[in-house]
Amino acid sequence: MTTAESQPLIECEHCASIYRRHQLEPGETANCARCGTILWRYSGLTLSNWLALAIAALIIFGVANAYPVASMSVQGMVQQASLLDAIGITWRQGHYAVAIMTGLAGFVLPLFQLTLLLWVLGPLSRGVEPAGFRGAMRLLGLLRPWCMVPVFLLGVLVAVVKLAGMAAVSPGIGLIAFGILTIFLTMLGRLSPHVLWRYAESDGVVPVHVPEAGPGVVLTGCHVCGQVQAVAHAEDAEAEHHCVRCHAVVHYRKPDHLARTWALLLAAVVFYIPANVLPVMKVSSVLGDSAHTILGGVVELWDMGSWDIALIVFIASVAVPLTKLLALILLLLTEQWRSTTNLRPRTRLYQMVEFIGQWSMLDVFVVILLAALADFQGLMEISAGAGAAAFGVVVILTMLSAMSFDLRRSWDLEEAGELDDPEPAAGRRPASAAGAQAG
């Protein structure tokens, strides 16, 4: 029988609380008793089930990119466009930054993510450690936030609505495939590197390492594999260690997180101005040339009567980026003021910033799709503007800024009990279990 002391440990990524990981019943989730973060969920899927899902997702990925997502007809001329068509046309128009950003987020990185999952799930489902497992998990952790297939799907729908007032537009097979792919990728999104390491532990593929807390050491989790380990307690919380399991560099707390977060955030603010002032889209037709900013596109959709799509674009392209900027500024200021109040609401705020991060890329995807569908030489041509590239940079910088922030330091202040000592008590022992709630 497994004793409590032999159960693997897990660290809450937001408040750094340590718990012993135990088996859950169907429908249960384990939540952090301190900040409320979901630590792990019950899953009835086996590794073989996950492997089948990943194979199906890769097949659908091929279909989604092989067939057009929509077609447009103007005066007897028909133009069809897939994601790759949109990226290629944007590149040929000379908007290299936009083409690279959308190509990576919509095609290259999702394909790489699925390939990595297949690489590790195949051997794991047979009870064998995959070759290069540690490196593959590091890459998977880096790729996951930047795969934006669901954002592209929403971009297709917005583009179709915007063009519907000008010409006959119809959805294609690729759009249906992208819808199915979005569902599959959302399910596969639960397979984080930490979850895959836990599967490997449970099946005996990798050893279980259970560290002991004691005088002079503190427990902390590896950001790559989630392995909780004991590191020497020092005055410098940013001292470098190496994970005992995957050998990744481990810091007790993220080094220089305030300086790096402020730098990235201020850079995002700088680019936010041209992203909203410069046109994100240019239209050239027999009736003349015009340029559209983000807000101009929202107003145009509203005037067309598509108030629901206008609201979606406004939220994704205006409200979300501004909310991210203001929320990160608030989180940074409260930590610099060494505040320990409202830590749970601040944790929810940070989780919201992480969740909405990629959705601001919506307008950039819309622009490249419009460029591909309305590519009628001599009649109509749409191309990306300088604002689209600036807006994509804003999305990237705000996401990097959120990743650089370390909310655990605010929880450290609460644990220390006095504002002049930000370090937590050494030798913190794990709780027996997190609170399990029925889902």
Short mmCIF file of C-alpha atoms in Angstrom, two decimals:
data_model
loop_
_atom_site.label_atom_id
_atom_site.label_comp_id
_atom_site.label_asym_id
_atom_site.label_seq_id
_atom_site.Cartn_x
_atom_site.Cartn_y
_atom_site.Cartn_z
CA MET A 1 0.00 0.00 0.00
CA THR A 2 1.27 3.46 -0.86
CA THR A 3 2.08 5.55 2.19
CA ALA A 4 1.61 9.31 2.33
CA GLU A 5 5.36 9.84 2.49
CA SER A 6 5.86 8.00 -0.82
CA GLN A 7 3.22 9.96 -2.72
CA PRO A 8 4.65 12.35 -5.35
CA LEU A 9 4.60 16.04 -4.52
CA ILE A 10 3.15 18.87 -6.59
CA GLU A 11 3.69 22.62 -6.33
CA CYS A 12 1.02 25.23 -6.99
CA GLU A 13 2.47 27.38 -9.76
CA HIS A 14 0.86 30.55 -8.45
CA CYS A 15 1.39 30.51 -4.68
CA ALA A 16 4.14 27.82 -4.34
CA SER A 17 2.21 25.68 -1.86
CA ILE A 18 3.34 22.05 -1.81
CA TYR A 19 0.90 19.12 -1.74
CA ARG A 20 1.04 15.35 -1.86
CA ARG A 21 -0.54 14.12 -5.08
CA HIS A 22 -3.14 11.39 -4.70
CA GLN A 23 -5.63 9.63 -6.96
CA LEU A 24 -8.91 11.37 -7.68
CA GLU A 25 -12.33 9.89 -8.23
CA PRO A 26 -14.26 10.52 -11.48
CA GLY A 27 -15.44 14.12 -11.73
CA GLU A 28 -13.08 15.43 -9.07
CA THR A 29 -10.48 18.17 -9.28
CA ALA A 30 -7.78 19.00 -6.74
CA ASN A 31 -7.61 22.68 -5.87
CA CYS A 32 -4.99 24.60 -3.96
CA ALA A 33 -6.37 25.31 -0.50
CA ARG A 34 -4.39 28.55 -0.38
CA CYS A 35 -5.08 30.35 -3.68
CA GLY A 36 -7.77 28.16 -5.27
CA THR A 37 -5.78 27.21 -8.38
CA ILE A 38 -6.69 23.85 -9.96
CA LEU A 39 -3.70 21.58 -9.36
CA TRP A 40 -4.79 18.49 -11.27
CA ARG A 41 -7.96 16.89 -12.59
CA TYR A 42 -9.29 13.38 -12.85
CA SER A 43 -8.98 11.99 -16.36
CA GLY A 44 -10.50 8.73 -17.54
CA LEU A 45 -8.36 8.75 -20.69
CA THR A 46 -5.41 6.39 -20.90
CA LEU A 47 -2.19 7.13 -22.76
CA SER A 48 -3.46 5.01 -25.65
CA ASN A 49 -6.61 7.15 -25.78
CA TRP A 50 -4.50 10.32 -25.87
CA LEU A 51 -2.36 8.81 -28.63
CA ALA A 52 -5.43 8.06 -30.76
CA LEU A 53 -6.68 11.62 -30.21
CA ALA A 54 -3.31 13.08 -31.24
CA ILE A 55 -3.23 10.95 -34.42
CA ALA A 56 -6.75 12.08 -35.30
CA ALA A 57 -5.79 15.71 -34.67
CA LEU A 58 -2.78 15.41 -36.98
CA ILE A 59 -4.97 13.96 -39.77
CA ILE A 60 -7.52 16.75 -39.34
CA PHE A 61 -4.67 19.27 -39.30
CA GLY A 62 -3.62 18.05 -42.73
CA VAL A 63 -7.18 18.31 -44.08
CA ALA A 64 -7.66 21.78 -42.59
CA ASN A 65 -4.57 23.12 -44.33
CA ALA A 66 -5.02 21.25 -47.62
CA TYR A 67 -8.48 22.64 -48.36
CA PRO A 68 -9.68 26.26 -48.54
CA VAL A 69 -11.40 27.71 -45.51
CA ALA A 70 -13.58 29.99 -47.65
CA SER A 71 -14.16 31.15 -51.23
CA MET A 72 -15.19 34.53 -52.61
CA SER A 73 -16.90 35.27 -55.93
CA VAL A 74 -16.83 38.67 -57.66
CA GLN A 75 -18.17 39.24 -61.21
CA GLY A 76 -17.69 35.61 -62.17
CA MET A 77 -14.22 35.36 -60.67
CA VAL A 78 -13.73 32.98 -57.76
CA GLN A 79 -10.92 33.16 -55.22
CA GLN A 80 -10.33 30.40 -52.67
CA ALA A 81 -7.98 30.64 -49.72
CA SER A 82 -6.46 28.32 -47.16
CA LEU A 83 -4.28 29.36 -44.24
CA LEU A 84 -1.14 28.64 -46.25
CA ASP A 85 -2.52 30.70 -49.16
CA ALA A 86 -3.10 33.63 -46.81
CA ILE A 87 0.42 33.39 -45.39
CA GLY A 88 1.94 33.11 -48.88
CA ILE A 89 0.05 36.11 -50.28
CA THR A 90 0.97 38.21 -47.25
CA TRP A 91 4.63 37.29 -47.79
CA ARG A 92 4.46 38.16 -51.51
CA GLN A 93 2.96 41.54 -50.64
CA GLY A 94 6.10 42.28 -48.64
CA HIS A 95 4.61 42.09 -45.14
CA TYR A 96 7.19 39.64 -43.87
CA ALA A 97 6.72 40.22 -40.13
CA VAL A 98 2.97 39.55 -40.34
CA ALA A 99 3.50 36.46 -42.50
CA ILE A 100 6.10 35.04 -40.11
CA MET A 101 3.99 35.66 -36.99
CA THR A 102 0.83 34.13 -38.43
CA GLY A 103 2.70 31.28 -40.10
CA LEU A 104 4.34 30.29 -36.84
CA ALA A 105 1.24 30.70 -34.66
CA GLY A 106 -1.24 29.10 -37.06
CA PHE A 107 0.77 26.40 -38.82
CA VAL A 108 4.38 25.67 -37.84
CA LEU A 109 4.09 25.60 -34.05
CA PRO A 110 0.77 23.66 -33.90
CA LEU A 111 2.25 21.08 -36.29
CA PHE A 112 5.39 20.87 -34.16
CA GLN A 113 3.25 20.50 -31.02
CA LEU A 114 1.29 17.59 -32.49
CA THR A 115 4.51 15.96 -33.69
CA LEU A 116 6.04 16.19 -30.21
CA LEU A 117 2.92 14.71 -28.63
CA LEU A 118 3.00 11.76 -31.03
CA TRP A 119 6.73 11.33 -30.38
CA VAL A 120 6.24 10.90 -26.64
CA LEU A 121 2.76 9.33 -26.49
CA GLY A 122 3.69 6.39 -28.72
CA PRO A 123 6.44 4.98 -26.46
CA LEU A 124 4.67 6.03 -23.23
CA SER A 125 1.54 4.09 -24.23
CA ARG A 126 3.77 0.98 -24.46
CA GLY A 127 5.39 1.66 -21.08
CA VAL A 128 8.70 2.84 -22.57
CA GLU A 129 10.46 6.15 -21.96
CA PRO A 130 10.58 8.10 -25.27
CA ALA A 131 13.96 8.98 -26.73
CA GLY A 132 14.80 12.57 -25.86
CA PHE A 133 11.86 12.75 -23.44
CA ARG A 134 13.38 15.55 -21.36
CA GLY A 135 14.17 17.75 -24.36
CA ALA A 136 10.79 17.08 -25.96
CA MET A 137 9.00 18.17 -22.79
CA ARG A 138 11.00 21.38 -22.64
CA LEU A 139 10.06 22.17 -26.24
CA LEU A 140 6.40 21.32 -25.62
CA GLY A 141 6.28 23.70 -22.66
CA LEU A 142 7.72 26.47 -24.80
CA LEU A 143 5.35 25.87 -27.75
CA ARG A 144 1.98 25.52 -26.01
CA PRO A 145 1.21 29.23 -25.38
CA TRP A 146 2.02 30.20 -28.97
CA CYS A 147 -0.23 27.74 -30.85
CA MET A 148 -3.24 29.81 -31.96
CA VAL A 149 -5.46 27.59 -34.09
CA PRO A 150 -8.66 28.59 -32.18
CA VAL A 151 -7.84 32.27 -32.78
CA PHE A 152 -7.41 31.58 -36.49
CA LEU A 153 -10.80 29.81 -36.60
CA LEU A 154 -12.50 32.85 -35.12
CA GLY A 155 -10.56 35.02 -37.57
CA VAL A 156 -12.03 33.07 -40.49
CA LEU A 157 -15.56 33.67 -39.24
CA VAL A 158 -14.92 37.40 -38.82
CA ALA A 159 -13.34 37.65 -42.29
CA VAL A 160 -16.31 35.88 -43.91
CA VAL A 161 -18.76 38.27 -42.26
CA LYS A 162 -16.74 41.34 -43.29
CA LEU A 163 -16.60 40.24 -46.94
CA ALA A 164 -20.22 39.09 -47.10
CA GLY A 165 -21.35 42.67 -47.68
CA MET A 166 -19.10 43.06 -50.73
CA ALA A 167 -19.43 39.74 -52.55
CA ALA A 168 -20.67 36.17 -52.35
CA VAL A 169 -18.62 34.36 -49.71
CA SER A 170 -19.04 30.73 -48.75
CA PRO A 171 -17.23 28.55 -46.20
CA GLY A 172 -15.02 25.69 -47.35
CA ILE A 173 -14.05 22.24 -46.16
CA GLY A 174 -11.03 23.72 -44.39
CA LEU A 175 -13.26 25.76 -42.10
CA ILE A 176 -15.11 22.67 -40.89
CA ALA A 177 -11.81 20.87 -40.41
CA PHE A 178 -10.41 23.78 -38.40
CA GLY A 179 -13.51 23.67 -36.19
CA ILE A 180 -12.95 19.98 -35.45
CA LEU A 181 -9.21 20.59 -35.01
CA THR A 182 -9.92 23.31 -32.46
CA ILE A 183 -11.95 20.85 -30.38
CA PHE A 184 -9.18 18.23 -30.54
CA LEU A 185 -6.44 20.72 -29.69
CA THR A 186 -8.47 22.06 -26.76
CA MET A 187 -8.68 18.53 -25.38
CA LEU A 188 -4.98 17.89 -26.04
CA GLY A 189 -4.23 21.19 -24.31
CA ARG A 190 -4.67 19.35 -21.02
CA LEU A 191 -1.54 17.34 -21.82
CA SER A 192 0.94 19.80 -20.40
CA PRO A 193 4.52 18.62 -19.80
CA HIS A 194 3.71 18.28 -16.09
CA VAL A 195 0.75 16.01 -16.85
CA LEU A 196 2.83 13.83 -19.18
CA TRP A 197 5.52 13.46 -16.51
CA ARG A 198 2.81 12.38 -14.05
CA TYR A 199 1.57 9.76 -16.51
CA ALA A 200 5.15 8.53 -16.85
CA GLU A 201 5.49 8.36 -13.07
CA SER A 202 2.20 6.49 -12.62
CA ASP A 203 3.18 3.88 -15.22
CA GLY A 204 6.64 3.42 -13.73
CA VAL A 205 8.39 4.75 -16.83
CA VAL A 206 10.34 7.32 -14.80
CA PRO A 207 11.24 7.07 -11.10
CA VAL A 208 9.31 8.95 -8.44
CA HIS A 209 11.49 11.33 -6.47
CA VAL A 210 10.03 12.49 -3.15
CA PRO A 211 12.24 15.12 -1.47
CA GLU A 212 12.32 15.75 2.24
CA ALA A 213 11.95 19.20 3.75
CA GLY A 214 14.28 20.04 6.58
CA PRO A 215 16.47 22.71 8.14
CA GLY A 216 18.36 24.76 5.60
CA VAL A 217 16.36 23.65 2.57
CA VAL A 218 13.15 24.71 0.85
CA LEU A 219 10.92 22.85 -1.57
CA THR A 220 10.30 24.19 -5.04
CA GLY A 221 8.96 22.82 -8.31
CA CYS A 222 10.71 22.59 -11.68
CA HIS A 223 8.91 24.75 -14.26
CA VAL A 224 9.63 22.15 -16.98
CA CYS A 225 8.66 18.80 -15.47
CA GLY A 226 6.96 19.86 -12.23
CA GLN A 227 9.33 17.80 -10.06
CA VAL A 228 9.32 19.15 -6.51
CA GLN A 229 12.81 19.14 -5.05
CA ALA A 230 14.72 20.40 -2.05
CA VAL A 231 17.13 23.25 -2.73
CA ALA A 232 19.47 25.00 -0.34
CA HIS A 233 17.80 27.94 1.38
CA ALA A 234 19.82 31.04 0.66
CA GLU A 235 19.31 34.77 0.90
CA ASP A 236 19.32 34.92 -2.89
CA ALA A 237 15.99 33.49 -4.04
CA GLU A 238 17.23 33.69 -7.64
CA ALA A 239 20.14 31.29 -7.13
CA GLU A 240 20.48 28.74 -9.94
CA HIS A 241 19.96 25.01 -9.41
CA HIS A 242 19.36 22.05 -11.72
CA CYS A 243 16.35 19.75 -11.67
CA VAL A 244 17.14 16.31 -10.26
CA ARG A 245 14.91 14.70 -12.90
CA CYS A 246 15.06 16.64 -16.20
CA HIS A 247 18.25 18.65 -15.49
CA ALA A 248 16.59 21.96 -16.46
CA VAL A 249 17.75 25.12 -14.72
CA VAL A 250 15.62 25.71 -11.63
CA HIS A 251 15.29 29.03 -9.82
CA TYR A 252 13.53 29.16 -6.49
CA ARG A 253 11.94 32.34 -7.85
CA LYS A 254 12.17 33.91 -11.31
CA PRO A 255 15.27 36.14 -11.50
CA ASP A 256 14.78 39.91 -11.93
CA HIS A 257 11.13 39.34 -12.65
CA LEU A 258 10.00 42.89 -11.91
CA ALA A 259 12.63 44.50 -14.14
CA ARG A 260 12.01 42.08 -17.02
CA THR A 261 8.22 42.35 -16.74
CA TRP A 262 8.32 46.16 -16.66
CA ALA A 263 10.69 46.29 -19.64
CA LEU A 264 8.49 44.02 -21.77
CA LEU A 265 5.33 45.79 -20.66
CA LEU A 266 6.64 49.26 -21.46
CA ALA A 267 7.79 48.03 -24.88
CA ALA A 268 4.26 46.72 -25.46
CA VAL A 269 2.81 50.13 -24.51
CA VAL A 270 5.12 51.81 -27.03
CA PHE A 271 3.99 49.48 -29.84
CA TYR A 272 0.34 49.76 -28.75
CA ILE A 273 0.22 53.35 -30.02
CA PRO A 274 1.12 52.66 -33.69
CA ALA A 275 -0.95 49.46 -33.55
CA ASN A 276 -4.06 51.59 -33.01
CA VAL A 277 -3.08 54.69 -34.99
CA LEU A 278 -1.62 53.10 -38.13
CA PRO A 279 -3.87 51.16 -40.54
CA VAL A 280 -3.96 47.40 -40.06
CA MET A 281 -5.48 46.90 -43.50
CA LYS A 282 -5.29 48.65 -46.88
CA VAL A 283 -7.91 48.20 -49.60
CA SER A 284 -7.28 48.99 -53.26
CA SER A 285 -10.17 48.74 -55.74
CA VAL A 286 -11.57 50.35 -58.86
CA LEU A 287 -13.42 52.77 -56.58
CA GLY A 288 -10.21 54.01 -54.97
CA ASP A 289 -7.87 53.25 -52.12
CA SER A 290 -8.68 53.22 -48.40
CA ALA A 291 -7.03 52.30 -45.14
CA HIS A 292 -8.61 50.91 -41.98
CA THR A 293 -7.48 51.00 -38.37
CA ILE A 294 -8.66 48.49 -35.74
CA LEU A 295 -11.42 50.77 -34.47
CA GLY A 296 -12.34 51.65 -38.04
CA GLY A 297 -12.91 47.96 -38.75
CA VAL A 298 -15.15 47.66 -35.67
CA VAL A 299 -17.22 50.67 -36.79
CA GLU A 300 -17.49 49.22 -40.31
CA LEU A 301 -18.84 45.91 -38.98
CA TRP A 302 -21.31 47.79 -36.78
CA ASP A 303 -22.55 49.87 -39.73
CA MET A 304 -23.01 46.66 -41.75
CA GLY A 305 -25.40 45.44 -39.05
CA SER A 306 -23.04 42.75 -37.75
CA TRP A 307 -23.03 44.14 -34.22
CA ASP A 308 -22.25 40.74 -32.70
CA ILE A 309 -19.09 40.28 -34.80
CA ALA A 310 -18.18 43.92 -34.17
CA LEU A 311 -18.44 43.26 -30.45
CA ILE A 312 -16.21 40.17 -30.73
CA VAL A 313 -13.56 42.10 -32.67
CA PHE A 314 -13.75 45.03 -30.23
CA ILE A 315 -13.29 42.73 -27.25
CA ALA A 316 -10.46 40.72 -28.81
CA SER A 317 -8.57 43.57 -30.48
CA VAL A 318 -9.26 46.58 -28.23
CA ALA A 319 -10.56 45.55 -24.82
CA VAL A 320 -8.34 42.48 -24.32
CA PRO A 321 -4.97 44.16 -25.07
CA LEU A 322 -5.87 47.17 -22.94
CA THR A 323 -7.08 44.92 -20.12
CA LYS A 324 -3.83 42.93 -20.23
CA LEU A 325 -1.74 46.09 -20.04
CA LEU A 326 -3.71 47.58 -17.14
CA ALA A 327 -3.91 44.26 -15.25
CA LEU A 328 -0.16 43.68 -15.50
CA ILE A 329 0.54 47.25 -14.36
CA LEU A 330 -1.73 46.70 -11.35
CA LEU A 331 -0.02 43.40 -10.49
CA LEU A 332 3.41 44.95 -10.78
CA LEU A 333 2.54 47.97 -8.65
CA THR A 334 0.91 45.91 -5.88
CA GLU A 335 4.00 43.72 -5.69
CA GLN A 336 6.35 46.69 -5.65
CA TRP A 337 4.25 48.17 -2.87
CA ARG A 338 4.73 44.81 -1.09
CA SER A 339 1.01 44.42 -0.64
CA THR A 340 -0.36 41.17 0.78
CA THR A 341 -4.03 42.10 0.46
CA ASN A 342 -6.48 40.55 -2.01
CA LEU A 343 -4.01 37.86 -3.05
CA ARG A 344 -6.72 35.48 -4.22
CA PRO A 345 -8.39 38.08 -6.50
CA ARG A 346 -4.94 39.05 -7.80
CA THR A 347 -4.27 35.39 -8.57
CA ARG A 348 -7.54 35.18 -10.52
CA LEU A 349 -6.57 38.38 -12.36
CA TYR A 350 -3.20 36.91 -13.34
CA GLN A 351 -4.84 33.68 -14.53
CA MET A 352 -7.21 35.76 -16.67
CA VAL A 353 -4.25 37.61 -18.23
CA GLU A 354 -2.61 34.28 -19.06
CA PHE A 355 -5.82 32.90 -20.58
CA ILE A 356 -6.70 35.84 -22.84
CA GLY A 357 -3.12 36.43 -23.97
CA GLN A 358 -3.28 34.94 -27.47
CA TRP A 359 -6.77 36.10 -28.45
CA SER A 360 -5.56 39.58 -29.34
CA MET A 361 -3.98 38.06 -32.47
CA LEU A 362 -7.49 37.86 -33.96
CA ASP A 363 -7.25 41.00 -36.09
CA VAL A 364 -3.92 39.94 -37.58
CA PHE A 365 -5.41 36.64 -38.76
CA VAL A 366 -8.45 38.47 -40.14
CA VAL A 367 -6.23 40.76 -42.22
CA ILE A 368 -4.24 37.96 -43.90
CA LEU A 369 -7.45 36.05 -44.72
CA LEU A 370 -9.02 39.13 -46.27
CA ALA A 371 -5.85 39.62 -48.29
CA ALA A 372 -6.07 36.05 -49.61
CA LEU A 373 -9.80 36.07 -50.39
CA ALA A 374 -9.93 39.52 -52.01
CA ASP A 375 -6.90 38.99 -54.24
CA PHE A 376 -8.45 40.07 -57.58
CA GLN A 377 -5.76 41.83 -59.58
CA GLY A 378 -7.04 45.04 -61.16
CA LEU A 379 -10.41 44.78 -59.39
CA MET A 380 -9.77 44.53 -55.66
CA GLU A 381 -6.76 43.90 -53.49
CA ILE A 382 -6.42 43.88 -49.71
CA SER A 383 -3.09 43.96 -47.91
CA ALA A 384 -1.83 44.23 -44.35
CA GLY A 385 -0.83 47.63 -42.99
CA ALA A 386 1.96 48.65 -40.63
CA GLY A 387 -0.53 48.56 -37.75
CA ALA A 388 -0.97 44.79 -38.16
CA ALA A 389 2.73 44.12 -37.57
CA ALA A 390 2.78 46.50 -34.59
CA PHE A 391 -0.29 44.82 -33.15
CA GLY A 392 1.28 41.38 -33.47
CA VAL A 393 4.34 42.65 -31.61
CA VAL A 394 2.06 43.97 -28.83
CA VAL A 395 0.52 40.50 -28.44
CA ILE A 396 3.93 38.84 -28.24
CA LEU A 397 5.34 41.37 -25.75
CA THR A 398 2.32 41.21 -23.43
CA MET A 399 2.44 37.40 -23.41
CA LEU A 400 6.17 37.44 -22.62
CA SER A 401 5.54 40.05 -19.92
CA ALA A 402 2.92 37.84 -18.24
CA MET A 403 5.29 34.85 -18.42
CA SER A 404 8.05 36.87 -16.76
CA PHE A 405 5.93 37.92 -13.79
CA ASP A 406 6.26 35.83 -10.61
CA LEU A 407 3.15 36.00 -8.46
CA ARG A 408 4.69 33.63 -5.89
CA ARG A 409 6.71 36.48 -4.39
CA SER A 410 3.53 38.21 -3.19
CA TRP A 411 2.44 34.97 -1.53
CA ASP A 412 5.93 34.72 -0.01
CA LEU A 413 5.33 38.06 1.69
CA GLU A 414 2.14 36.78 3.25
CA GLU A 415 3.86 33.60 4.42
CA ALA A 416 6.77 35.48 5.92
CA GLY A 417 4.36 37.50 8.01
CA GLU A 418 6.36 40.73 7.83
CA LEU A 419 6.92 43.06 4.92
CA ASP A 420 10.65 43.45 5.45
CA ASP A 421 11.34 39.72 4.92
CA PRO A 422 10.15 38.49 1.52
CA GLU A 423 11.64 35.01 1.95
CA PRO A 424 9.37 32.15 3.06
CA ALA A 425 10.23 30.02 6.02
CA ALA A 426 12.80 27.35 5.27
CA GLY A 427 11.88 23.72 5.28
CA ARG A 428 8.22 24.16 4.43
CA ARG A 429 6.54 20.76 4.57
CA PRO A 430 3.91 19.59 2.10
CA ALA A 431 0.27 19.31 3.02
CA SER A 432 -1.22 15.84 2.97
CA ALA A 433 -3.54 16.62 0.05
CA ALA A 434 -5.24 19.41 -1.81
CA GLY A 435 -8.95 19.88 -1.49
CA ALA A 436 -10.85 17.67 -3.94
CA GLN A 437 -14.07 19.02 -5.42
CA ALA A 438 -16.57 17.33 -7.63
CA GLY A 439 -16.51 18.73 -11.15
#
